PDB file of C-alpha atoms in Angstrom:
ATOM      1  CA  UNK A 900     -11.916 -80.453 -23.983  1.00 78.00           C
ATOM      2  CA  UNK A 901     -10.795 -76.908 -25.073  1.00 87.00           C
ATOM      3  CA  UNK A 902      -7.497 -77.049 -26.962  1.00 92.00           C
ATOM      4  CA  UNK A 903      -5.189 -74.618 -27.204  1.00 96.00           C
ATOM      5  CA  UNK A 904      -2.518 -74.750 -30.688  1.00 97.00           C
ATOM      6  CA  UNK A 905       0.883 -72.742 -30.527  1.00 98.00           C
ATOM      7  CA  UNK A 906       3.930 -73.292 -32.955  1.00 98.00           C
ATOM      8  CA  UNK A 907       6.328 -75.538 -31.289  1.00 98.00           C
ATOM      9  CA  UNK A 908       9.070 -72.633 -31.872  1.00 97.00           C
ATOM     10  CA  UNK A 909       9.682 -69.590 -33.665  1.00 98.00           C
ATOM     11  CA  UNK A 910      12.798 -67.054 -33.826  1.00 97.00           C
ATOM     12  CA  UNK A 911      13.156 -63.395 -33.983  1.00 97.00           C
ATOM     13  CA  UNK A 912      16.105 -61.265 -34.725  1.00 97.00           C
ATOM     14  CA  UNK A 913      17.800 -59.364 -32.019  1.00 97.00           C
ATOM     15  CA  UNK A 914      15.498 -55.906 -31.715  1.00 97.00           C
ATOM     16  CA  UNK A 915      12.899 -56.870 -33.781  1.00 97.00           C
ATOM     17  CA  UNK A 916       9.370 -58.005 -33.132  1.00 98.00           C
ATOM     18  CA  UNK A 917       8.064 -61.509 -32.107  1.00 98.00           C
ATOM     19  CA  UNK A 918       4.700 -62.100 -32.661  1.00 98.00           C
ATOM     20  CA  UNK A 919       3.621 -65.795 -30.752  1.00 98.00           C
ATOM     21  CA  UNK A 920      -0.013 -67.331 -31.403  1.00 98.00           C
ATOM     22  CA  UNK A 921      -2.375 -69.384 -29.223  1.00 98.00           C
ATOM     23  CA  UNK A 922      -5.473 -70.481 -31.778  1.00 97.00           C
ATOM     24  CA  UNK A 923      -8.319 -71.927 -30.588  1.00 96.00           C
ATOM     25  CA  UNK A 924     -11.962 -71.716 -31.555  1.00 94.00           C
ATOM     26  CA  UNK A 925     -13.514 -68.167 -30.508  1.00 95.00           C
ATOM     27  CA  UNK A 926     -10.883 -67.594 -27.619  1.00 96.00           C
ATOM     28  CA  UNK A 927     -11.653 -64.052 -28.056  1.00 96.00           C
ATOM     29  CA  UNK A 928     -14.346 -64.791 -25.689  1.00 94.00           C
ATOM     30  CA  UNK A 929     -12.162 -66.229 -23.427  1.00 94.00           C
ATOM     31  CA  UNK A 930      -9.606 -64.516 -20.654  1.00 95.00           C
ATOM     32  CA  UNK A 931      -5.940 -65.408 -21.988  1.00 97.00           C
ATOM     33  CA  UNK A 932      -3.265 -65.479 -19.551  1.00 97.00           C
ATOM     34  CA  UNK A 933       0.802 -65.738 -20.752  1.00 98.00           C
ATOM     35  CA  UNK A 934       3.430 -67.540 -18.827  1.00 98.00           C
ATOM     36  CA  UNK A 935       7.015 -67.147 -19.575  1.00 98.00           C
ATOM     37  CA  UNK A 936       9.353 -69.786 -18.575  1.00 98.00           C
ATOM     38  CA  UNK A 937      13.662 -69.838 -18.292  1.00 97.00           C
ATOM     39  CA  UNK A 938      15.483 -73.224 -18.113  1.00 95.00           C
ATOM     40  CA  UNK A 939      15.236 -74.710 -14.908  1.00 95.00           C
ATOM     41  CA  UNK A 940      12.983 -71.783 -13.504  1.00 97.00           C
ATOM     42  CA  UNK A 941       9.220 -71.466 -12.525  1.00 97.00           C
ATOM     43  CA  UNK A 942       6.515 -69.965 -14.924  1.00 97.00           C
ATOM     44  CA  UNK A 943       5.972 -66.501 -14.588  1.00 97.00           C
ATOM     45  CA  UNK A 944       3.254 -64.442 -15.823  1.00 97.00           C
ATOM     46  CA  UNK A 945       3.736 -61.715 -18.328  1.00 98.00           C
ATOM     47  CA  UNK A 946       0.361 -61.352 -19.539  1.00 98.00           C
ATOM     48  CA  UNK A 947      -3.075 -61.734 -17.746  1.00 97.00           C
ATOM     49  CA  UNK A 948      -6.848 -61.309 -19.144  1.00 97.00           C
ATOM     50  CA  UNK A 949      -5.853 -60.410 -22.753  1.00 97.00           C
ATOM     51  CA  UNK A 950      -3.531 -58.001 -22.648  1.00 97.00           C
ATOM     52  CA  UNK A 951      -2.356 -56.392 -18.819  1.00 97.00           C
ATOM     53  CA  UNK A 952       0.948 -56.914 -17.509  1.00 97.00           C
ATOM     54  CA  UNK A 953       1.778 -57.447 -13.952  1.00 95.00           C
ATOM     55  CA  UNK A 954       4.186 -55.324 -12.193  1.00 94.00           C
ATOM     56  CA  UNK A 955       7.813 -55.748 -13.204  1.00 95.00           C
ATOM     57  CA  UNK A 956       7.331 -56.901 -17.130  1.00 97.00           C
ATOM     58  CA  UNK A 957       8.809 -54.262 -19.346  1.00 97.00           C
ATOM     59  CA  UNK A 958       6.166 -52.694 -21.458  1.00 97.00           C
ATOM     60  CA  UNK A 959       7.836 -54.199 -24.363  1.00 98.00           C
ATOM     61  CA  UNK A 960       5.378 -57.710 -23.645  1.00 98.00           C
ATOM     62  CA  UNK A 961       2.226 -56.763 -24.934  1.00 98.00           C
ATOM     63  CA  UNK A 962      -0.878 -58.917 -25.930  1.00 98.00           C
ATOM     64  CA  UNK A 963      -4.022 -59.205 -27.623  1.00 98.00           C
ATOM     65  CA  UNK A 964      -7.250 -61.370 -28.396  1.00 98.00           C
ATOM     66  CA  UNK A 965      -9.657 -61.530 -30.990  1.00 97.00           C
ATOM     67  CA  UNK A 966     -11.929 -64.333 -32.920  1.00 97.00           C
ATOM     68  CA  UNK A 967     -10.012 -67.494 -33.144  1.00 97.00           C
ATOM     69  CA  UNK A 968      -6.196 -66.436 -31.992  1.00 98.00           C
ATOM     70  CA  UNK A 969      -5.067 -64.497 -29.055  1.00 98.00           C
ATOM     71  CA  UNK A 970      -1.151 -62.794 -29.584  1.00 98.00           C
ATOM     72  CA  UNK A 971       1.826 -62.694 -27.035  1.00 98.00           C
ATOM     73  CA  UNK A 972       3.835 -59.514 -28.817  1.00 98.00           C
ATOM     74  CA  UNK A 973       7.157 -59.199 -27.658  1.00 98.00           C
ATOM     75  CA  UNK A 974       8.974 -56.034 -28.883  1.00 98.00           C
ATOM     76  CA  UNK A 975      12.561 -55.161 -29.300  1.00 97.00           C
ATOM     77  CA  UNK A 976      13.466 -58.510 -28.398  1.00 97.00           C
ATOM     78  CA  UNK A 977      16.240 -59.297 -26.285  1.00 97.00           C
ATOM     79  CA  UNK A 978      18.578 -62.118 -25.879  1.00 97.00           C
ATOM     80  CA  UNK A 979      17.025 -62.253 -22.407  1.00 97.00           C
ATOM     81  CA  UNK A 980      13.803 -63.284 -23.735  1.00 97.00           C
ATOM     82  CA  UNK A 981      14.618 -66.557 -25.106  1.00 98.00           C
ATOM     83  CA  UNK A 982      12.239 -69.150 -23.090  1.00 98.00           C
ATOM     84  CA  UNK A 983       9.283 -70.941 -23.702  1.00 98.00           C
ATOM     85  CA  UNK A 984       5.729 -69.276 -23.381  1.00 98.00           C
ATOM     86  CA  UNK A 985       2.411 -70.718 -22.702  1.00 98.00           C
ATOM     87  CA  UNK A 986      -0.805 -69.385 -23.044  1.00 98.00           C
ATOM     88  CA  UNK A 987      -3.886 -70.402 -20.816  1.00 97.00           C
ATOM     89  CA  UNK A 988      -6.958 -69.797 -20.350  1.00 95.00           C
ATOM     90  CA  UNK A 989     -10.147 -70.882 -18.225  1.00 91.00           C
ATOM     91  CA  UNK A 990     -11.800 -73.952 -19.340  1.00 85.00           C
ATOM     92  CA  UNK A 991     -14.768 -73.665 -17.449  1.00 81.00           C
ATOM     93  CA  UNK A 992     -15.355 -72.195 -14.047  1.00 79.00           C
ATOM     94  CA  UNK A 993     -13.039 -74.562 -12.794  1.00 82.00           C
ATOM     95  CA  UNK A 994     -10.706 -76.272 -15.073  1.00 88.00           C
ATOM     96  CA  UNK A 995      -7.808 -74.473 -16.589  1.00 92.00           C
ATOM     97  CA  UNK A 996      -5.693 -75.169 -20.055  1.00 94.00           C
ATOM     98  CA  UNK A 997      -2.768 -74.712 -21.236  1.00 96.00           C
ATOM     99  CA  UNK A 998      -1.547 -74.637 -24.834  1.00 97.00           C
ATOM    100  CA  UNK A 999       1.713 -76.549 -25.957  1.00 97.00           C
ATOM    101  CA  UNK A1000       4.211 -73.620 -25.394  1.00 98.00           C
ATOM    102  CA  UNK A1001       6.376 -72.279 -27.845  1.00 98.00           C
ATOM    103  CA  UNK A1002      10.166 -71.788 -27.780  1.00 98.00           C
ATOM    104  CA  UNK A1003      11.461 -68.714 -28.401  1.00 98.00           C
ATOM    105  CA  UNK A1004      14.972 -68.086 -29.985  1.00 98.00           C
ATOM    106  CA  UNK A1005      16.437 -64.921 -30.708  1.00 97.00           C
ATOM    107  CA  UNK A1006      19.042 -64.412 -33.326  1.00 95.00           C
TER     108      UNK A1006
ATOM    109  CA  UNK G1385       7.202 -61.344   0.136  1.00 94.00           C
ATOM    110  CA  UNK G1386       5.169 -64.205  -1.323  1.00 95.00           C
ATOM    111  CA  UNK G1387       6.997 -67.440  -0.781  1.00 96.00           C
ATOM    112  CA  UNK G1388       5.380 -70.716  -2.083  1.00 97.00           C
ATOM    113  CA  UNK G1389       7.396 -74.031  -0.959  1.00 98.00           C
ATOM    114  CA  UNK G1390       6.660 -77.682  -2.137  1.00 98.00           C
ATOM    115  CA  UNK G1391       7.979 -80.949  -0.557  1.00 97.00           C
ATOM    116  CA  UNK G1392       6.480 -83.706  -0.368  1.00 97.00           C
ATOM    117  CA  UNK G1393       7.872 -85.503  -4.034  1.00 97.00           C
ATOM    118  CA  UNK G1394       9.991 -88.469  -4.589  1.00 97.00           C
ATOM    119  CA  UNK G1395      10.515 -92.621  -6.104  1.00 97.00           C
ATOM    120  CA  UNK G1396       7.342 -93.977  -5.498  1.00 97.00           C
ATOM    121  CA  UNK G1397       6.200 -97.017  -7.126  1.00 97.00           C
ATOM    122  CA  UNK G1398       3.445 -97.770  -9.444  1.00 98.00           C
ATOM    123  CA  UNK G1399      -0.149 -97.939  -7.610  1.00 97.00           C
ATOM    124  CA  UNK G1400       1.446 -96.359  -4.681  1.00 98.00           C
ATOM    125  CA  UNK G1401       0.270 -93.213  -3.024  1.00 98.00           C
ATOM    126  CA  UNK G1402       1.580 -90.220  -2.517  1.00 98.00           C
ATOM    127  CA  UNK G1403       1.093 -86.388  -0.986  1.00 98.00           C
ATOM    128  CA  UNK G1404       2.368 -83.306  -1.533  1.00 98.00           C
ATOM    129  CA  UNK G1405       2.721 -80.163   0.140  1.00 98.00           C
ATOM    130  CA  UNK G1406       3.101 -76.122  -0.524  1.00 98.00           C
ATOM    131  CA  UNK G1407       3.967 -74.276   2.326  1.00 98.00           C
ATOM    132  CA  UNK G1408       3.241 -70.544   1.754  1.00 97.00           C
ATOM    133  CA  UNK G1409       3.945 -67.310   3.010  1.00 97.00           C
ATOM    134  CA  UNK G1410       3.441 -63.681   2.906  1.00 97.00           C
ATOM    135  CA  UNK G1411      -0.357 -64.380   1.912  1.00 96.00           C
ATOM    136  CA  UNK G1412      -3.116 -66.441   3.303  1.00 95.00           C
ATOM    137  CA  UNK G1413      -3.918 -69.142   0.921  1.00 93.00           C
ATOM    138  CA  UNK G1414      -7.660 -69.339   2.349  1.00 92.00           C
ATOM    139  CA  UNK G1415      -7.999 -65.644   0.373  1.00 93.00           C
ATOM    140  CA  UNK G1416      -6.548 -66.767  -2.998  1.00 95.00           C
ATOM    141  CA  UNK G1417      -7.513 -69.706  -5.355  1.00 94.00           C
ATOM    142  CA  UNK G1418      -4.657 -72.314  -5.955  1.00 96.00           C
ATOM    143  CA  UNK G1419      -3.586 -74.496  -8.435  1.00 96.00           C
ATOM    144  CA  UNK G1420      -1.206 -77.584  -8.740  1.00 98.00           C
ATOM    145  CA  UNK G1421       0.336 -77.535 -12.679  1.00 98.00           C
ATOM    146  CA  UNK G1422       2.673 -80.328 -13.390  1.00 98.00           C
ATOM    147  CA  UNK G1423       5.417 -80.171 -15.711  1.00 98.00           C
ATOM    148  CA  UNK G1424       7.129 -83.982 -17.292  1.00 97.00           C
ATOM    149  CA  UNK G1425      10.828 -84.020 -18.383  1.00 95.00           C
ATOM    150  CA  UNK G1426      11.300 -82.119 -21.058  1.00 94.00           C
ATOM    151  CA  UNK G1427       7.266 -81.168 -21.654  1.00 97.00           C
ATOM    152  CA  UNK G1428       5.324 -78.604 -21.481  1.00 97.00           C
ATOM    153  CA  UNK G1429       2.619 -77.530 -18.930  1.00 97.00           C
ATOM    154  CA  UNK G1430      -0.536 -79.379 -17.240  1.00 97.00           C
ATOM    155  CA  UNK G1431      -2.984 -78.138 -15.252  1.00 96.00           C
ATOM    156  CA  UNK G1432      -3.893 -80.907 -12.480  1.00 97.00           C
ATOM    157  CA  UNK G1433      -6.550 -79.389 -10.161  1.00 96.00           C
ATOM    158  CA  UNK G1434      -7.446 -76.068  -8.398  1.00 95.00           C
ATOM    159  CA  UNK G1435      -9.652 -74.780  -5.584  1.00 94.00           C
ATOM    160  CA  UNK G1436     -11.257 -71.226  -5.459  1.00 92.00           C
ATOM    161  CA  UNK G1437     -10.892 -69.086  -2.354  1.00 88.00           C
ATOM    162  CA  UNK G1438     -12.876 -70.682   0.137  1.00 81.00           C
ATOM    163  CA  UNK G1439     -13.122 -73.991  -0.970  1.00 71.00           C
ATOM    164  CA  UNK G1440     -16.690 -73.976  -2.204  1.00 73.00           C
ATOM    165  CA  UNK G1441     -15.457 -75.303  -5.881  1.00 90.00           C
ATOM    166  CA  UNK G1442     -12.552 -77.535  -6.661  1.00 93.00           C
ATOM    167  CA  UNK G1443     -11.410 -79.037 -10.221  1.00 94.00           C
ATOM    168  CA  UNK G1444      -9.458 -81.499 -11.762  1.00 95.00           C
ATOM    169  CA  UNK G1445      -8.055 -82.560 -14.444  1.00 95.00           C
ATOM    170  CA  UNK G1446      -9.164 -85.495 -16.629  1.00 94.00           C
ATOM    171  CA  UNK G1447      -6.018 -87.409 -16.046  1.00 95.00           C
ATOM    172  CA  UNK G1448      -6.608 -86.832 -12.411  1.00 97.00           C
ATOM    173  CA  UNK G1449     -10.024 -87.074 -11.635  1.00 96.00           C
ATOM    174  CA  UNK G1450     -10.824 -90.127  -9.008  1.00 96.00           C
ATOM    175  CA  UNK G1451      -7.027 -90.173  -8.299  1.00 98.00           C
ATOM    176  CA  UNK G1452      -6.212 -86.936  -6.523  1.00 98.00           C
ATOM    177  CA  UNK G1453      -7.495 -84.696  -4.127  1.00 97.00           C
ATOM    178  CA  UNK G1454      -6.543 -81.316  -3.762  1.00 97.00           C
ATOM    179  CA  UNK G1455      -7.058 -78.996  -0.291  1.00 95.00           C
ATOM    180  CA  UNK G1456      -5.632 -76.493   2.068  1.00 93.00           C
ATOM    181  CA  UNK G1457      -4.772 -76.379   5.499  1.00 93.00           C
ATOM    182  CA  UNK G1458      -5.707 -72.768   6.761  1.00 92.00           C
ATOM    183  CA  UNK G1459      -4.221 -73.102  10.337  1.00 95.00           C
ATOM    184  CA  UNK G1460      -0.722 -74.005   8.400  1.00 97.00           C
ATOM    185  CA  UNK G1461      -1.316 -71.786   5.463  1.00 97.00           C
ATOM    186  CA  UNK G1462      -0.186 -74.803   3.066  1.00 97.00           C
ATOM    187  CA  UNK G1463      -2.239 -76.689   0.268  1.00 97.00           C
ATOM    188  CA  UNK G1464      -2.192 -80.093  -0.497  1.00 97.00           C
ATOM    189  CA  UNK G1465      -2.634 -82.957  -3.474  1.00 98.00           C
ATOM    190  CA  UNK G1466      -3.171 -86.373  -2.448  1.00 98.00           C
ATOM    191  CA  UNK G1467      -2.084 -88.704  -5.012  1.00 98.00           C
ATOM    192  CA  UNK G1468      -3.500 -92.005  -5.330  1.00 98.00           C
ATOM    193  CA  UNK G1469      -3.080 -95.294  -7.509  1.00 98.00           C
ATOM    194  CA  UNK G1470       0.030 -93.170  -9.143  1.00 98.00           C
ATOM    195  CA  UNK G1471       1.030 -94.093 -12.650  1.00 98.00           C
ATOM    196  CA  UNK G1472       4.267 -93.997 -14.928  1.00 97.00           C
ATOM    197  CA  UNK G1473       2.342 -90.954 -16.858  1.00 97.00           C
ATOM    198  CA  UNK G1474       2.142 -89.136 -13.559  1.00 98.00           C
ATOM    199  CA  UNK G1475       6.492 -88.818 -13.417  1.00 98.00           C
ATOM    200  CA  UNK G1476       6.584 -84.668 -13.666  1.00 98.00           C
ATOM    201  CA  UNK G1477       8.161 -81.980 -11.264  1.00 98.00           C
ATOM    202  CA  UNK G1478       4.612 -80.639  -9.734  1.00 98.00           C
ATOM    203  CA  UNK G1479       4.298 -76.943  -9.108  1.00 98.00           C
ATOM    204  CA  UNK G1480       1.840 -74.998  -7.026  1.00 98.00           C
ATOM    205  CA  UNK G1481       0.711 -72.065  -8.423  1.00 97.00           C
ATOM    206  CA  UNK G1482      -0.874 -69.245  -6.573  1.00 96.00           C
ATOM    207  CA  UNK G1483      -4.152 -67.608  -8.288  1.00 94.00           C
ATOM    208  CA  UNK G1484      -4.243 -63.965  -8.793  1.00 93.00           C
ATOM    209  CA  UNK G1485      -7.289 -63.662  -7.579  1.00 91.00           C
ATOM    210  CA  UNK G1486     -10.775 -65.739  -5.710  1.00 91.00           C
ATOM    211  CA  UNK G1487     -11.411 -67.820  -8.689  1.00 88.00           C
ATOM    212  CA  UNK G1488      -9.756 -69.451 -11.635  1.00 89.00           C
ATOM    213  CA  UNK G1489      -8.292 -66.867 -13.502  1.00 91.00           C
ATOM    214  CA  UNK G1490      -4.614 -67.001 -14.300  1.00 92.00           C
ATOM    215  CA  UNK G1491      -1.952 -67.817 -11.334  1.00 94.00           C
ATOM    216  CA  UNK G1492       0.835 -64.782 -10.816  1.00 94.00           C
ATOM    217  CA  UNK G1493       3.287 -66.471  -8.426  1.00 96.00           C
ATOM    218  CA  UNK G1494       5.093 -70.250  -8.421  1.00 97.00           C
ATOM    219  CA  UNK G1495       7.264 -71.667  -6.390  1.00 97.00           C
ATOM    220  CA  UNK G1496      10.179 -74.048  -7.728  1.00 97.00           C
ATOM    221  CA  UNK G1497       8.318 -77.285  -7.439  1.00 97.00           C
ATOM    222  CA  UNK G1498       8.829 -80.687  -6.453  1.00 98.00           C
ATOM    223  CA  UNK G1499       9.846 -83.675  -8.609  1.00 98.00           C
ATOM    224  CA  UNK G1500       7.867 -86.447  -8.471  1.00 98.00           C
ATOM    225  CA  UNK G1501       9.149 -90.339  -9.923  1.00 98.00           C
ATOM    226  CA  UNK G1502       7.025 -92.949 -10.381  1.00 98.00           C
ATOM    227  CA  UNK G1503       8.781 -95.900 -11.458  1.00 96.00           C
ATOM    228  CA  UNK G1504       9.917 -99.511 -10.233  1.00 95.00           C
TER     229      UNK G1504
END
């Protein structure tokens, strides 16, 4: 199976920049999807196929892809972005993945 | 305005069956592929299966493969997992997930999910 590896949690000071990893070997082939979740609340993506955001997420979520690690960016973090993220991505045709999902916790 | 409702979860014991239900709305699920993702207490997320637009390819899996079947109802736009033979290891609120487009590509709407206990 394809495995996906993201730090269990990180922090970032109020207005600065998180930077969150999903490695895996050559998922820069791969489409990368990002899910944000809130306590007690339902996923919701933030980032699909790399790097586009869906209607509604502030332009401050941005993402990227390349050789062995794909990036969720989040900039000028807010204390409204604390939650855990997830990255996914296609397995095959029709199996899906998720990685471990990091916690985010801003200072 | 997309609505995606599950029911269907509960105590069930071990080696007991069980099914489960998303009832959606403001989209027709036979255009879309959809996904069940299950979530344990305190874990992170698991894909379980999903179907492509029109049925013609389903998935699963590893943990759920000979166990569960996933389908869709188009008359009632709803899709279903049948659970079977359920395990401890199964014990997870189960979401469905709505895909953002045909095939399996990522999923841009949930709904809240339903909890699901398997224990004696």
């Amino acid at each position: 199976s394809y495995d996906l590896t993201q730090p269990l949690s990180m922090s970032v000071a109020l207005g600065q920049t998180a930077r969150i990893p999903c490695g895996a070997d050559n998922i820069g082939s791969k489409n990368v999807h990002w899910y944000q979740q809130k306590p007690g609340q339902a996923p919701v993506l933030v980032i699909y196929r790399d790097y586009n955001r869906p209607s509604g997420i502030p332009e401050r979520f941005s993402g990227s892809n390349s050789g062995n690690t794909a990036t969720l960016t989040i900039s000028r973090a807010q204390a409204g972005d604390e939650a855990d993220y997830f990255c996914q991505v296609c397995d095959s045709t029709t199996a899906w993945v998720f990685g471990g999902g990091t916690k985010l916790t801003v200072l | 305005e997309v609505q995606l409702v599950e029911s269907g979860g509960g105590l069930v014991q071990p080696g007991r069956s069980l099914r489960l239900s998303c009832a959606a709305s403001g989209f027709n699920v036979d255009d879309y592929a959809m996904h069940w993702v299950r979530q344990p207490p305190g874990k992170g997320l698991e894909w379980v299966s999903g179907i492509n637009w029109n049925s013609g390819r389903m998935g699963y899996a590893e943990s759920a493969k000979g166990r569960f079947t996933i389908s869709r109802d188009t008359a009632k736009n709803s899709l279903y997992l049948q659970m079977n033979s359920l395990r401890a290891e199964d014990t997870a609120l189960y979401y469905c997930a709505k895909g953002s487009g045909r095939y399996f590509d990522s999923c841009d709407f949930w709904g809240q999910g339903t909890l699901v206990t398997v224990s004696s």
